[in-house]
GROMACS .gro file of C-alpha atoms in nm:
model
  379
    1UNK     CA    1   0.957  -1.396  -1.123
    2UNK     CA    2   1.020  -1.718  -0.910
    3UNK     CA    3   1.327  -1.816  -1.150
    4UNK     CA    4   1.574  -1.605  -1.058
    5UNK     CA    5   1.794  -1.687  -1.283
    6UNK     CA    6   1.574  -1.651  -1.581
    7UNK     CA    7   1.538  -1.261  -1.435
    8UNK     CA    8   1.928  -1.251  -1.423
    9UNK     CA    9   1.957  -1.373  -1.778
   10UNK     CA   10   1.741  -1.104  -1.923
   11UNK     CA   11   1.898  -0.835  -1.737
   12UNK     CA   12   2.234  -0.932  -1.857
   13UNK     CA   13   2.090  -1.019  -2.194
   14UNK     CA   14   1.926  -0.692  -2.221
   15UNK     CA   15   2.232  -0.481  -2.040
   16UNK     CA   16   1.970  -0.356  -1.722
   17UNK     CA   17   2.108  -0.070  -1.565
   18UNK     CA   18   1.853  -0.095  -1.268
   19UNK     CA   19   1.591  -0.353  -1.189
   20UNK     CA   20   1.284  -0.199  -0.957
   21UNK     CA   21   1.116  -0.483  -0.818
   22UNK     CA   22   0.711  -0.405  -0.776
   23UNK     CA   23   0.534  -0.640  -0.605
   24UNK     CA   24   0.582  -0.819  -0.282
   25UNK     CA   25   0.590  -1.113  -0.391
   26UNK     CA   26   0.907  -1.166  -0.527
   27UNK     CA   27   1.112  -0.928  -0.279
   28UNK     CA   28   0.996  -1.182   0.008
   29UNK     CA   29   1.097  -1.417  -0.228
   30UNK     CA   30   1.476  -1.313  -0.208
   31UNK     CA   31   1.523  -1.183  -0.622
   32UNK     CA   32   1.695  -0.831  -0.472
   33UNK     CA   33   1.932  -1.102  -0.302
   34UNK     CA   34   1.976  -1.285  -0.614
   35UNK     CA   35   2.026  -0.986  -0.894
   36UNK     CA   36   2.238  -0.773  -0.661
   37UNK     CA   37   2.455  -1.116  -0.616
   38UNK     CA   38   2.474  -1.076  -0.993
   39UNK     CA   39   2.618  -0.767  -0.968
   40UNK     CA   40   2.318  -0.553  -1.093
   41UNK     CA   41   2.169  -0.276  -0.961
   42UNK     CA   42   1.818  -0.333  -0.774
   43UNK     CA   43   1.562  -0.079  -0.612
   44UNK     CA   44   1.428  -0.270  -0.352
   45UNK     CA   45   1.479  -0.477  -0.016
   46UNK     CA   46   1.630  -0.813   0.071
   47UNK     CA   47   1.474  -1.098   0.166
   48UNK     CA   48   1.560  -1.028   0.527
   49UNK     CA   49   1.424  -0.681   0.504
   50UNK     CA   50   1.113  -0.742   0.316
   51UNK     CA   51   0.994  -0.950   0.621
   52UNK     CA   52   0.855  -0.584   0.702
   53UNK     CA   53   0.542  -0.683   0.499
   54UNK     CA   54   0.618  -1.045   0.439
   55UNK     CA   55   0.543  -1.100   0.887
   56UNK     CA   56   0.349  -0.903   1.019
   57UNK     CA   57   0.478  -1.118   1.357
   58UNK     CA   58   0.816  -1.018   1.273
   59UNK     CA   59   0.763  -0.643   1.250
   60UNK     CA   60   0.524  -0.627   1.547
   61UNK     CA   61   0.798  -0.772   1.753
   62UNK     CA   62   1.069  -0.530   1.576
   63UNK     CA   63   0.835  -0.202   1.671
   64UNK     CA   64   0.826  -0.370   2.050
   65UNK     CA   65   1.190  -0.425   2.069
   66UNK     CA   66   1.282  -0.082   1.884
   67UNK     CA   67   0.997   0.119   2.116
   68UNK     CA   68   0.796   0.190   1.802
   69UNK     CA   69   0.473   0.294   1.877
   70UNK     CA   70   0.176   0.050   1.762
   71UNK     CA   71  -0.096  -0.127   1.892
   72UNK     CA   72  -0.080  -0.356   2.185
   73UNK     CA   73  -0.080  -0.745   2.013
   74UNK     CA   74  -0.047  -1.135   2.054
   75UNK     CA   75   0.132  -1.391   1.817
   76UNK     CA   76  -0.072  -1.681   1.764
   77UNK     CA   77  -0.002  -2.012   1.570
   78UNK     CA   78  -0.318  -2.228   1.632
   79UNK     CA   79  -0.691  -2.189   1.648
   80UNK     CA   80  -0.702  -2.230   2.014
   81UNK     CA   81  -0.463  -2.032   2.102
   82UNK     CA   82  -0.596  -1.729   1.915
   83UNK     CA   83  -0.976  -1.792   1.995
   84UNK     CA   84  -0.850  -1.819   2.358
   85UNK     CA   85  -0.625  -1.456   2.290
   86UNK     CA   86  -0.938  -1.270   2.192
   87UNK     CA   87  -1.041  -1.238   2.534
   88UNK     CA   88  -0.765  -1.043   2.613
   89UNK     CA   89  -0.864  -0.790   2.346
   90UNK     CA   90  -1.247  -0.766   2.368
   91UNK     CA   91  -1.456  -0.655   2.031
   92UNK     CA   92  -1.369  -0.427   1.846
   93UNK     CA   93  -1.013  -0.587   1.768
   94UNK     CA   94  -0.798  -0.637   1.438
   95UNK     CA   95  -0.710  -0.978   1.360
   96UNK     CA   96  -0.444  -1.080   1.067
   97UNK     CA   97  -0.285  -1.308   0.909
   98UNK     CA   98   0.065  -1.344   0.953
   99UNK     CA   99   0.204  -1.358   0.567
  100UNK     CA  100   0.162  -1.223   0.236
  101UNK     CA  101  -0.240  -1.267   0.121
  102UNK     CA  102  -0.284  -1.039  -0.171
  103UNK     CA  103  -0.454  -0.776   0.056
  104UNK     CA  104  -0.671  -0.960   0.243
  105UNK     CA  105  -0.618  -1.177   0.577
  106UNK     CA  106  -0.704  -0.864   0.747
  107UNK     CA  107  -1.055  -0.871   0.978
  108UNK     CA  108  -1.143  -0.529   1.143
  109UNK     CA  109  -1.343  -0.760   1.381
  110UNK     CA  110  -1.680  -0.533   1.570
  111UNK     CA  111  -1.835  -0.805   1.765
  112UNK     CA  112  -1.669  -1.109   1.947
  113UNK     CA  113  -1.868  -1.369   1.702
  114UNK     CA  114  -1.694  -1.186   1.407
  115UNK     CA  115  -1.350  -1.197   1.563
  116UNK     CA  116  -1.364  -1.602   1.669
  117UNK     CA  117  -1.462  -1.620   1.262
  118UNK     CA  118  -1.174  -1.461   1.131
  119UNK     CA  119  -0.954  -1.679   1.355
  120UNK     CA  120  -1.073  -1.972   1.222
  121UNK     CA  121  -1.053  -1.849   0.876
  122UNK     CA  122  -0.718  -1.766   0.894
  123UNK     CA  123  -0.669  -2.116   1.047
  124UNK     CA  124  -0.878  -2.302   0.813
  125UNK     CA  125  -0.588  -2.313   0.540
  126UNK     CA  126  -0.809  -2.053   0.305
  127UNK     CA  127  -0.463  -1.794   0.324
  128UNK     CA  128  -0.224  -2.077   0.307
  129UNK     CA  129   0.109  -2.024   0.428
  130UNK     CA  130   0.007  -1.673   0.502
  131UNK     CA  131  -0.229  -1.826   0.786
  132UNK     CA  132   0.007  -2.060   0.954
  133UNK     CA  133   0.057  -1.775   1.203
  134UNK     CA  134  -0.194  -1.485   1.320
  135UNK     CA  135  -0.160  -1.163   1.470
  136UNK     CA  136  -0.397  -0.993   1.696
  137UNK     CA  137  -0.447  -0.637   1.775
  138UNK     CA  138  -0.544  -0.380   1.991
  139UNK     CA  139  -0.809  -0.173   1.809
  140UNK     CA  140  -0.685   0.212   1.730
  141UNK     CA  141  -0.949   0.468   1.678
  142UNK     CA  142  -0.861   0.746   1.440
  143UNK     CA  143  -0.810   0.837   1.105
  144UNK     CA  144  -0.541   0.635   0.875
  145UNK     CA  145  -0.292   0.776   0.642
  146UNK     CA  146  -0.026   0.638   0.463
  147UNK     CA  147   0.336   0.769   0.460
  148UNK     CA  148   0.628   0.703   0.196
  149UNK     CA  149   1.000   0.754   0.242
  150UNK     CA  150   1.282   0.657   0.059
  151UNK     CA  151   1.593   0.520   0.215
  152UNK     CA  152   1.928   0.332   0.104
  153UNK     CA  153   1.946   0.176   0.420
  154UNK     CA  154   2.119   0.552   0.633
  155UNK     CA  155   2.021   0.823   0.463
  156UNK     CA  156   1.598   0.836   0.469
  157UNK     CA  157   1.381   1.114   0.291
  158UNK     CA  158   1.010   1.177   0.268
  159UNK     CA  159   0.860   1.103  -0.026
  160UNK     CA  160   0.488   1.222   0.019
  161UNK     CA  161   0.177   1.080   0.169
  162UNK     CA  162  -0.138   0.972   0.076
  163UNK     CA  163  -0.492   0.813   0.175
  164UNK     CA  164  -0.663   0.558   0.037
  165UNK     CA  165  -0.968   0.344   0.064
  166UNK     CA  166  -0.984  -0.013   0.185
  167UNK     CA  167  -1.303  -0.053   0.209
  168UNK     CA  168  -1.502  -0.213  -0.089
  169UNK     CA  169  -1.833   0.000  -0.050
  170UNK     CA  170  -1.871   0.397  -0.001
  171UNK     CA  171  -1.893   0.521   0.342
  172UNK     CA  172  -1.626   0.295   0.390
  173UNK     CA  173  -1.834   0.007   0.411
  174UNK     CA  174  -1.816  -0.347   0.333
  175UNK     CA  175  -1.488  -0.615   0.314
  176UNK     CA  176  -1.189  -0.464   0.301
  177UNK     CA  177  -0.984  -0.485  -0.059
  178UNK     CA  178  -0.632  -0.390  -0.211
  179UNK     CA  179  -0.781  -0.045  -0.193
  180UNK     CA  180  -1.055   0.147  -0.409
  181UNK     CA  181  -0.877   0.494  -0.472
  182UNK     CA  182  -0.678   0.710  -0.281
  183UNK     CA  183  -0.567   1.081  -0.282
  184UNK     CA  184  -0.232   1.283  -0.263
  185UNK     CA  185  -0.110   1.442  -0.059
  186UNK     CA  186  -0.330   1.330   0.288
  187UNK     CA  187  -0.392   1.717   0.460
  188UNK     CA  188  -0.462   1.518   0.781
  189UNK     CA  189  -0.138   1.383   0.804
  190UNK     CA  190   0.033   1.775   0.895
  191UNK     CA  191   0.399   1.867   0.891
  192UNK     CA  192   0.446   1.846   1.269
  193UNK     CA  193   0.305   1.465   1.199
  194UNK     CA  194   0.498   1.338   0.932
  195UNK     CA  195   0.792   1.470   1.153
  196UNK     CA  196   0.680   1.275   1.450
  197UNK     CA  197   0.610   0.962   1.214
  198UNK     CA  198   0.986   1.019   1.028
  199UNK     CA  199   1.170   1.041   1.413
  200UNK     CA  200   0.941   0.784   1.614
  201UNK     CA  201   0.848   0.554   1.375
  202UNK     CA  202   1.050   0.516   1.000
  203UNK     CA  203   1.392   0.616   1.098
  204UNK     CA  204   1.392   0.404   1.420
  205UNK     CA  205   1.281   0.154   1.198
  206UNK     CA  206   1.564   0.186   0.907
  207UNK     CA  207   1.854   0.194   1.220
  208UNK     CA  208   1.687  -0.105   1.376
  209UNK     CA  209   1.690  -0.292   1.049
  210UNK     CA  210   2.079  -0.249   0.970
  211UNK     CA  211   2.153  -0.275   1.329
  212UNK     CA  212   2.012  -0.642   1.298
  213UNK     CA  213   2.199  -0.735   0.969
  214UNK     CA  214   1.919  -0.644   0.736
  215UNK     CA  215   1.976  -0.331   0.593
  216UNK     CA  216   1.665  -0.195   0.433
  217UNK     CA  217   1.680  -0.027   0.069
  218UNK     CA  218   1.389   0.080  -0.106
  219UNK     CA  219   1.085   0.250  -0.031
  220UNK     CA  220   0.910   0.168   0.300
  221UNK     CA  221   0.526   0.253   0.276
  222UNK     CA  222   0.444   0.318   0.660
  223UNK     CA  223   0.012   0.258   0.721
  224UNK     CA  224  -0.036   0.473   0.994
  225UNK     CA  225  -0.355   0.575   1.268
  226UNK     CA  226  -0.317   0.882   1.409
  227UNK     CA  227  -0.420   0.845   1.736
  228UNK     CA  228  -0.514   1.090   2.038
  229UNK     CA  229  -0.137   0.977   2.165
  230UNK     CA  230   0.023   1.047   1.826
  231UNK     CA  231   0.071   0.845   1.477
  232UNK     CA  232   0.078   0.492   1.547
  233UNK     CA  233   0.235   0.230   1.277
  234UNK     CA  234  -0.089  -0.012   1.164
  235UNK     CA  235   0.201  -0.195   0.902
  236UNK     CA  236   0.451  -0.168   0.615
  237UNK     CA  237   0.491  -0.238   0.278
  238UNK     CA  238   0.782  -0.279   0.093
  239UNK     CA  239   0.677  -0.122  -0.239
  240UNK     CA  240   0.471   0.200  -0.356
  241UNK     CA  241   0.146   0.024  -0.318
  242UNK     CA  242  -0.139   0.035  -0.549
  243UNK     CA  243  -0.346   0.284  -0.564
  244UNK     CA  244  -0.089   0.485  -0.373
  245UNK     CA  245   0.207   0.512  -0.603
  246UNK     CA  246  -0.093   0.635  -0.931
  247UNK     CA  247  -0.134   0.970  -0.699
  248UNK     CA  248   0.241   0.990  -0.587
  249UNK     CA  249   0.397   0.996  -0.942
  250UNK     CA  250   0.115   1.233  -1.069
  251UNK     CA  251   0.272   1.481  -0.833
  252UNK     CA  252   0.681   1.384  -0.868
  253UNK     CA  253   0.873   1.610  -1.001
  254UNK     CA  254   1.204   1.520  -0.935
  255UNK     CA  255   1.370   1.275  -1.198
  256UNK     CA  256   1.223   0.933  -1.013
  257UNK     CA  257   1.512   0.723  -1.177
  258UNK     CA  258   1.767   0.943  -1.053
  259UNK     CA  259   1.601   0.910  -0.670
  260UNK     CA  260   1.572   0.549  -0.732
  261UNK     CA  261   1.911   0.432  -0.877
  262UNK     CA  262   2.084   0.654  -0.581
  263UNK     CA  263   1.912   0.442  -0.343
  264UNK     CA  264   2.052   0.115  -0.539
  265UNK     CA  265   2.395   0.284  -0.507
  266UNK     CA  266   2.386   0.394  -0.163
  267UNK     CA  267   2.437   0.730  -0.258
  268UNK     CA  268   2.078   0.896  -0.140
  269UNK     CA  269   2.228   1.142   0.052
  270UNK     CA  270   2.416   1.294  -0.220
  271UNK     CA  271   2.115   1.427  -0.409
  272UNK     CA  272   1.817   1.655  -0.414
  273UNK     CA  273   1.597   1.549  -0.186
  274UNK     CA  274   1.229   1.468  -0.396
  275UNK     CA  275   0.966   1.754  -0.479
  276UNK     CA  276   0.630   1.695  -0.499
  277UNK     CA  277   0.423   2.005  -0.699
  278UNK     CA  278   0.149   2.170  -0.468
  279UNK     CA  279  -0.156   1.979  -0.666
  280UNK     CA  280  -0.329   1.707  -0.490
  281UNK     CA  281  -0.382   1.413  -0.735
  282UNK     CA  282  -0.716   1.154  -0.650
  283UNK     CA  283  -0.735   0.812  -0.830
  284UNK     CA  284  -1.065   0.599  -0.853
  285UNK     CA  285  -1.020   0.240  -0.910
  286UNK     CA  286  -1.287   0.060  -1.117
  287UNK     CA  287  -1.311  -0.306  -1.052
  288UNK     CA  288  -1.462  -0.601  -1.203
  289UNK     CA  289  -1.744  -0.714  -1.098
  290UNK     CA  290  -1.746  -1.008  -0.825
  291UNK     CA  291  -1.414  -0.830  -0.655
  292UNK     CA  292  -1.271  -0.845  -0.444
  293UNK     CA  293  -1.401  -1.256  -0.393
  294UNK     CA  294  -1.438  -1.369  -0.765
  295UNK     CA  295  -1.380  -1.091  -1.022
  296UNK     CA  296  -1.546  -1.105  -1.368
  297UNK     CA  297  -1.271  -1.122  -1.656
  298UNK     CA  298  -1.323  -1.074  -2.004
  299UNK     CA  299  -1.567  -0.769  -1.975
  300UNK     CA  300  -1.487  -0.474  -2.249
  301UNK     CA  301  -1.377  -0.146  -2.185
  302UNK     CA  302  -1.437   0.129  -2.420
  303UNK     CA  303  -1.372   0.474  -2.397
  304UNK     CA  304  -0.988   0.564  -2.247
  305UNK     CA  305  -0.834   0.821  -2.526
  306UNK     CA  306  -1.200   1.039  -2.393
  307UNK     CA  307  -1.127   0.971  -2.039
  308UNK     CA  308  -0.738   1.153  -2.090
  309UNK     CA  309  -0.862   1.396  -2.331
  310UNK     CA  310  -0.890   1.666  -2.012
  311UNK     CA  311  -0.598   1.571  -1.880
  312UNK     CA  312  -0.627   1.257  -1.618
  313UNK     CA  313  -0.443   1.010  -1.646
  314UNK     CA  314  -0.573   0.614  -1.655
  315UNK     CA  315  -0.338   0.350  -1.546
  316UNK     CA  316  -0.379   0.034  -1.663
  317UNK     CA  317  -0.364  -0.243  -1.345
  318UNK     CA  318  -0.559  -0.562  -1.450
  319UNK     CA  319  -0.600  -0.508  -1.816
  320UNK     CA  320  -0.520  -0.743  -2.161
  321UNK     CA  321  -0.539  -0.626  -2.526
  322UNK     CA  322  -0.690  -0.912  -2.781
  323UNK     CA  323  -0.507  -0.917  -3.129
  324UNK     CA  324  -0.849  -0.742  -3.206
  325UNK     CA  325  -0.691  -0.453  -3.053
  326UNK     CA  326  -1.026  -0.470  -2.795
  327UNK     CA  327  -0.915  -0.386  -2.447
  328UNK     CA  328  -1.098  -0.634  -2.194
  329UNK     CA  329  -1.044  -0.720  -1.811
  330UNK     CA  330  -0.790  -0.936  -1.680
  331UNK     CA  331  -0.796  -0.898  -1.309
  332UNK     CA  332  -0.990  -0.760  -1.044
  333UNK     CA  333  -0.887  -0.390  -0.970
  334UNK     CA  334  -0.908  -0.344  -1.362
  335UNK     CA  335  -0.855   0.044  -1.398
  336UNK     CA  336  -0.685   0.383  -1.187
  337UNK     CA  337  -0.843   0.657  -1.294
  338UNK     CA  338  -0.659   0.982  -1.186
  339UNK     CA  339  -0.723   1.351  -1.171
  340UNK     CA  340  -0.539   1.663  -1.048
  341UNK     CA  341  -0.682   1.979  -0.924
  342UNK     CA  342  -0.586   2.224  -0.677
  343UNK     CA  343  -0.816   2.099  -0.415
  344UNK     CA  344  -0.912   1.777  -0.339
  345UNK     CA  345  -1.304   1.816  -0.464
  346UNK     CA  346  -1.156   1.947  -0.753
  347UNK     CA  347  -0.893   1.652  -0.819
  348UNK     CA  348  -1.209   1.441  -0.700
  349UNK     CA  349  -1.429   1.633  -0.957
  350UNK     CA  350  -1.174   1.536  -1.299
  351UNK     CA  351  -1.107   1.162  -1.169
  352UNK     CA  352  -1.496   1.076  -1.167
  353UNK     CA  353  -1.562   1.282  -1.505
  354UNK     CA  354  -1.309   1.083  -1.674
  355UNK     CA  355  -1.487   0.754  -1.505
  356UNK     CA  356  -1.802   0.876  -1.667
  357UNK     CA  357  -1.621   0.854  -1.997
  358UNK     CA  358  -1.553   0.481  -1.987
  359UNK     CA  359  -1.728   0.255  -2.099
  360UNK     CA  360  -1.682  -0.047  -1.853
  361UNK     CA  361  -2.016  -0.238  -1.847
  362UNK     CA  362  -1.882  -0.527  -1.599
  363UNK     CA  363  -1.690  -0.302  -1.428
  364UNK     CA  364  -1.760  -0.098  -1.077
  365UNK     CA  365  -1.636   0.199  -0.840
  366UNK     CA  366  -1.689   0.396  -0.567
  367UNK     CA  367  -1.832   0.709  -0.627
  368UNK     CA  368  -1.654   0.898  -0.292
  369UNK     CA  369  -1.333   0.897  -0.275
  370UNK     CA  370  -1.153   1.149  -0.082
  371UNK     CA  371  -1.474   1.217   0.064
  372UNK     CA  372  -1.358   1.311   0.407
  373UNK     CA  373  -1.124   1.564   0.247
  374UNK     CA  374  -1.412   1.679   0.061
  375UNK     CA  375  -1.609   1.701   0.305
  376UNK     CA  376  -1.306   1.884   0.543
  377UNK     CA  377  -1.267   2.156   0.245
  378UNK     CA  378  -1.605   2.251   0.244
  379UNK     CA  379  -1.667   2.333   0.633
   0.00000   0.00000   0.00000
């Protein structure tokens, strides 16, 4: 998606009524900019927006400018200067590279040896561009949950929450990854919260944006901690997210084109706001093996017309199809498997029975997802 006007040709070519752009990537990368200079319709932010997720510099200083609450932070652009930083912090502390880098660049640092590691990482050219700049943070105890609205750069609406699961190993252990499953909606994050997040964080956020020339349209994915002082934003992202957006849409029920193209036409305000049914939705991702460092690819999968039979759903994320018609791995997060249930153990209960049905032999997954939930429902 770097030739923009190979995109535009197609979508002429084919007569696209709306383009939604899904990965980062390519919003950073300016191709809203480009198709909606075309004349088409696009779901999604421009460049200028997207610097939401593309810096995580440029947002820290938007929060501190706007009076968004987040943690306390330095911008750093050399080695020294950011192993010299980390005594302002102490261990624990968060350290991060600045740009895009496919989910990693991101050290939840416990001890002062690990943090001066991660700096150098980051400077060591392993993230590339993505590491000419860090960030470091303030640590913030509490529990994370992830918050969606939509918004066509005025008008904002919820659209649902969620929590997932960094962390490569259960207990939430191990290097953190694009994320290992995740469950909606996130009980922790309460009505009276997601107000506070909508009116401190997400709406100060969209007026800040326009009032600075870069209107924001799309979604905007808000990682929060809620903290003893209240929700606090961790970072953005200017898309759904994966596995986030498997549990959201298993739970839409409002026409998601309809939501979407109004929010291309500035016109969000003019329709039903989304609903969301009642059931919680929990997706398991199943990996190949070596992720999140060097993934396995080629490994068969057997077994997904069982795995739907009961009614979950498997989205396909890293996947190819041989003309053999034999389904193999092509990625690292390979597979979302998702189940609904009225309670979280029970949405948790259907995701990992359809799991059991595939036959993945290179593959991997957690086995707890939603497990503080879980855990929450039985007490």
């Amino acid at each position: 998606m770097t030739d923009h006007a190979a995109v535009i040709a197609f979508c002429e070519a084919q007569a696209i009524g709306l383009v939604v752009i899904g990965p980062e990537a390519p919003l950073v990368d300016g191709l809203a900019d480009s198709l909606r200079g075309a004349g088409l319709s696009v779901f999604g932010p421009s460049r200028g927006a997207a610097r939401l997720e593309g810096s995580k510099g440029f947002t820290k200083d938007l929060c501190e400018r706007a009076g968004i609450p987040t943690a306390a932070y330095v911008r750093v652009t050399n080695q020294a200067d950011g192993l010299s930083a980390l005594d302002g912090f102490g261990a624990p502390v968060v350290i991060k590279a600045d740009g895009l880098a496919a989910g990693k660049g991101v050290t939840v640092a416990m001890t002062m040896a690990e943090a001066q590691e991660a700096v150098r990482e980051i400077f060591s050219g392993r993230f590339g561009e993505a590491g000419a700049e860090a960030v470091i943070e303030e640590f913030l105890e509490g529990e994370e949950a992830s918050f969606f609205a939509l918004t066509d750069g005025s008008t904002i609406v919820p659209f649902g929450s969620a929590q997932d699961h960094k962390r490569l190993g259960e207990g939430d252990t191990g290097p953190n990854t694009g994320g290992m499953g995740a469950y909606s909606p996130a009980p922790v994050l309460t009505p009276a919260l997601q107000g506070e997040a909508m009116a401190r964080i997400l709406t100060p956020t969209v007026r800040a944006m326009a009032n600075e020339g870069s209107a924001y349209s799309g979604v905007l994915y808000a990682g929060l901690m809620l903290t003893r002082e209240g929700p606090k934003l961790i970072e953005y992202n200017c898309r759904f997210g994966d596995p986030e957006c498997q549990v959201l849409m298993m739970r839409l029920e409002s026409d998601l084109v309809e939501l979407l193209l109004a929010c291309a036409q500035n016109r969000l305000g003019a329709i039903q706001p989304p609903r969301f049914a009642k059931d919680v939705a929990l997706t398991v991702v199943m990996a190949a093996n070596g992720y999140p460092e060097t993934p396995e690819k080629g490994g068969r999968i057997d077994g997904i017309p069982a795995a739907q039979a009961n009614g979950a759903k498997v989205f396909h994320a890293g996947t190819t199809l041989g003309i053999d018609g034999v389904l193999t791995a092509n990625g690292g997060r390979v597979l979302n498997v998702t189940g609904t249930g009225r309670t979280v153990a029970e949405a948790q209960a259907r995701a990992y029975e359809a799991v059991d049905a595939i036959d993945f032999p290179s593959g991997f997954c957690r086995r707890d997802i939603g497990w503080r939930e879980v855990a929450r429902e039985q007490d």
